[in-house]
Amino acid sequence: MLTIIQRIEWFIGLALLQVLVLNRVHIDGYATPFFFIYFILKYNSGASRNVLMTWAFLLGLTVDVCSNTAGMNAAAATLLAFLREPILRGVTLRDSADDFEPSVRTMGFSSFFRYILLCCCLFCTVQVLIDTFSFFRISILLLKILTDISSTLICILCAEAIRRKA
């Protein structure tokens, strides 16, 4: 369980990492990892939806302000926070505890992977659709969504592996 000070440290660290490093990572204009959603994904499952949505909005807004992206990340992060609980309930076992931190250790690899895959698909799809605001070149749009999802998944799985060993 993280204290408020630790949450603020994670918040600042992930926002700075996203703005200063990851927003500049593009492979031929594609594959931008959105690692800051790790904060939302790892939030305690017993937390109030309103609290999580507030954190997610503030984190997305911080990334938006620093990246000059006009609310795209705030909207997608807030939607992710709103839908995280039903996604989490859908991928976990029915007899699991009500209050846990989603991780490989608490959920098992298969459930955790499905959880982060669904959440990354949701966030990246919404974020890219808001960014392009067009279905004119659907193949390029789908390529951008898939590369963003895969790069975000790789970052989250690497972070989870590092946290598990520590």
Tab-separated table of C-alpha atoms in Angstrom:
chain	number	residue	atom	x	y	z
A	1	MET	CA	0.000	0.000	0.000
A	2	LEU	CA	1.427	3.322	-1.025
A	3	THR	CA	1.211	6.409	1.105
A	4	ILE	CA	0.203	9.760	-0.319
A	5	ILE	CA	3.858	10.891	-0.439
A	6	GLN	CA	4.833	7.798	-2.446
A	7	ARG	CA	1.901	8.362	-4.809
A	8	ILE	CA	2.990	11.954	-5.391
A	9	GLU	CA	6.558	10.779	-6.052
A	10	TRP	CA	5.298	8.202	-8.590
A	11	PHE	CA	3.028	10.835	-10.118
A	12	ILE	CA	5.869	13.323	-10.615
A	13	GLY	CA	8.346	10.672	-11.742
A	14	LEU	CA	6.047	9.127	-14.341
A	15	ALA	CA	4.901	12.513	-15.631
A	16	LEU	CA	8.511	13.674	-16.047
A	17	LEU	CA	9.542	10.402	-17.691
A	18	GLN	CA	6.644	10.653	-20.132
A	19	VAL	CA	7.176	14.313	-20.995
A	20	LEU	CA	10.958	14.437	-21.120
A	21	VAL	CA	11.785	11.038	-22.602
A	22	LEU	CA	8.926	8.906	-23.895
A	23	ASN	CA	7.051	11.601	-25.834
A	24	ARG	CA	10.180	11.943	-27.968
A	25	VAL	CA	10.363	8.221	-28.735
A	26	HIS	CA	8.882	7.578	-32.161
A	27	ILE	CA	9.740	4.851	-34.607
A	28	ASP	CA	9.058	6.454	-37.987
A	29	GLY	CA	6.263	8.514	-36.442
A	30	TYR	CA	4.702	5.506	-34.724
A	31	ALA	CA	5.109	3.557	-31.463
A	32	THR	CA	4.940	6.145	-28.715
A	33	PRO	CA	4.858	4.404	-25.320
A	34	PHE	CA	2.370	5.880	-22.847
A	35	PHE	CA	4.040	4.574	-19.709
A	36	PHE	CA	2.394	7.097	-17.379
A	37	ILE	CA	-0.781	4.973	-17.357
A	38	TYR	CA	1.161	2.521	-15.187
A	39	PHE	CA	0.198	4.803	-12.276
A	40	ILE	CA	-3.492	4.218	-13.023
A	41	LEU	CA	-3.089	0.497	-13.631
A	42	LYS	CA	-1.226	-0.119	-10.369
A	43	TYR	CA	-3.591	1.899	-8.175
A	44	ASN	CA	-5.139	-0.126	-5.354
A	45	SER	CA	-8.273	-2.001	-6.453
A	46	GLY	CA	-10.216	-0.998	-3.357
A	47	ALA	CA	-9.822	2.722	-4.027
A	48	SER	CA	-12.817	4.853	-4.856
A	49	ARG	CA	-13.483	5.390	-8.547
A	50	ASN	CA	-13.727	9.148	-7.963
A	51	VAL	CA	-10.298	9.270	-6.327
A	52	LEU	CA	-8.750	7.267	-9.159
A	53	MET	CA	-10.429	9.427	-11.802
A	54	THR	CA	-9.119	12.571	-10.088
A	55	TRP	CA	-5.554	11.227	-10.032
A	56	ALA	CA	-5.870	10.085	-13.656
A	57	PHE	CA	-7.228	13.425	-14.820
A	58	LEU	CA	-4.483	15.345	-13.026
A	59	LEU	CA	-1.787	13.048	-14.406
A	60	GLY	CA	-3.157	13.291	-17.942
A	61	LEU	CA	-3.537	17.045	-17.615
A	62	THR	CA	0.047	17.374	-16.390
A	63	VAL	CA	1.307	15.436	-19.398
A	64	ASP	CA	-0.948	17.500	-21.682
A	65	VAL	CA	0.222	20.838	-20.312
A	66	CYS	CA	3.875	19.879	-20.610
A	67	SER	CA	3.412	18.314	-24.059
A	68	ASN	CA	1.009	20.918	-25.481
A	69	THR	CA	-1.525	18.260	-26.489
A	70	ALA	CA	-4.805	20.002	-25.597
A	71	GLY	CA	-6.402	17.508	-23.207
A	72	MET	CA	-6.015	14.287	-25.199
A	73	ASN	CA	-4.166	12.433	-22.462
A	74	ALA	CA	-6.437	13.787	-19.728
A	75	ALA	CA	-9.551	12.559	-21.541
A	76	ALA	CA	-8.116	9.124	-22.315
A	77	ALA	CA	-6.660	8.685	-18.812
A	78	THR	CA	-9.932	9.695	-17.157
A	79	LEU	CA	-11.878	7.227	-19.313
A	80	LEU	CA	-9.348	4.519	-18.452
A	81	ALA	CA	-9.759	5.250	-14.741
A	82	PHE	CA	-13.545	5.122	-15.104
A	83	LEU	CA	-13.506	1.736	-16.870
A	84	ARG	CA	-10.612	0.168	-14.944
A	85	GLU	CA	-12.797	-1.390	-12.230
A	86	PRO	CA	-15.053	-3.365	-14.620
A	87	ILE	CA	-12.005	-4.470	-16.620
A	88	LEU	CA	-10.250	-5.572	-13.427
A	89	ARG	CA	-13.340	-7.444	-12.255
A	90	GLY	CA	-13.630	-9.127	-15.642
A	91	VAL	CA	-10.117	-10.564	-15.672
A	92	THR	CA	-9.678	-11.560	-11.998
A	93	LEU	CA	-10.934	-14.642	-10.267
A	94	ARG	CA	-14.199	-14.302	-8.384
A	95	ASP	CA	-12.704	-15.431	-5.070
A	96	SER	CA	-9.920	-12.827	-5.043
A	97	ALA	CA	-9.681	-10.235	-2.298
A	98	ASP	CA	-11.506	-6.950	-2.759
A	99	ASP	CA	-8.521	-4.780	-1.895
A	100	PHE	CA	-5.250	-5.548	-3.721
A	101	GLU	CA	-2.667	-3.867	-5.910
A	102	PRO	CA	-2.893	-5.282	-9.445
A	103	SER	CA	0.367	-7.057	-10.268
A	104	VAL	CA	1.725	-10.322	-11.585
A	105	ARG	CA	2.228	-11.463	-8.001
A	106	THR	CA	-1.379	-10.837	-6.887
A	107	MET	CA	-3.214	-11.735	-10.115
A	108	GLY	CA	-0.973	-14.210	-11.916
A	109	PHE	CA	0.669	-13.495	-15.254
A	110	SER	CA	-2.263	-14.464	-17.476
A	111	SER	CA	-4.835	-12.312	-15.674
A	112	PHE	CA	-2.436	-9.401	-15.289
A	113	PHE	CA	-1.479	-9.536	-18.965
A	114	ARG	CA	-5.140	-9.539	-20.048
A	115	TYR	CA	-5.780	-6.618	-17.676
A	116	ILE	CA	-2.966	-4.438	-18.993
A	117	LEU	CA	-3.695	-5.448	-22.582
A	118	LEU	CA	-7.322	-4.340	-22.329
A	119	CYS	CA	-6.407	-1.136	-20.519
A	120	CYS	CA	-3.659	-0.288	-23.022
A	121	CYS	CA	-6.013	-0.996	-25.937
A	122	LEU	CA	-8.622	1.300	-24.427
A	123	PHE	CA	-6.228	4.138	-23.624
A	124	CYS	CA	-4.232	4.043	-26.865
A	125	THR	CA	-7.328	3.751	-29.059
A	126	VAL	CA	-9.036	6.707	-27.402
A	127	GLN	CA	-5.864	8.789	-27.362
A	128	VAL	CA	-5.043	8.153	-31.046
A	129	LEU	CA	-8.651	8.706	-32.151
A	130	ILE	CA	-8.756	12.042	-30.337
A	131	ASP	CA	-5.374	12.948	-31.822
A	132	THR	CA	-6.234	12.150	-35.454
A	133	PHE	CA	-9.978	12.902	-35.264
A	134	SER	CA	-10.408	11.237	-38.651
A	135	PHE	CA	-10.966	7.809	-40.181
A	136	PHE	CA	-9.579	8.903	-43.543
A	137	ARG	CA	-6.529	6.616	-43.536
A	138	ILE	CA	-7.749	3.694	-41.480
A	139	SER	CA	-4.684	1.520	-42.137
A	140	ILE	CA	-2.313	4.187	-40.780
A	141	LEU	CA	-4.640	4.782	-37.832
A	142	LEU	CA	-4.696	1.068	-36.968
A	143	LEU	CA	-0.913	0.840	-37.348
A	144	LYS	CA	-0.456	3.774	-34.967
A	145	ILE	CA	-2.839	2.224	-32.419
A	146	LEU	CA	-1.172	-1.210	-32.581
A	147	THR	CA	2.360	0.155	-32.292
A	148	ASP	CA	1.383	2.401	-29.374
A	149	ILE	CA	-0.262	-0.544	-27.610
A	150	SER	CA	2.727	-2.827	-28.137
A	151	SER	CA	5.311	-0.255	-27.002
A	152	THR	CA	3.225	0.592	-23.921
A	153	LEU	CA	2.795	-3.103	-23.070
A	154	ILE	CA	6.532	-3.720	-23.358
A	155	CYS	CA	7.304	-0.801	-21.038
A	156	ILE	CA	4.746	-1.920	-18.452
A	157	LEU	CA	5.885	-5.560	-18.513
A	158	CYS	CA	9.522	-4.475	-18.114
A	159	ALA	CA	8.629	-2.241	-15.168
A	160	GLU	CA	6.623	-5.043	-13.591
A	161	ALA	CA	9.547	-7.453	-13.987
A	162	ILE	CA	11.923	-4.939	-12.380
A	163	ARG	CA	9.513	-4.258	-9.494
A	164	ARG	CA	9.033	-7.998	-8.929
A	165	LYS	CA	12.750	-8.590	-8.521
A	166	ALA	CA	13.221	-5.648	-6.151
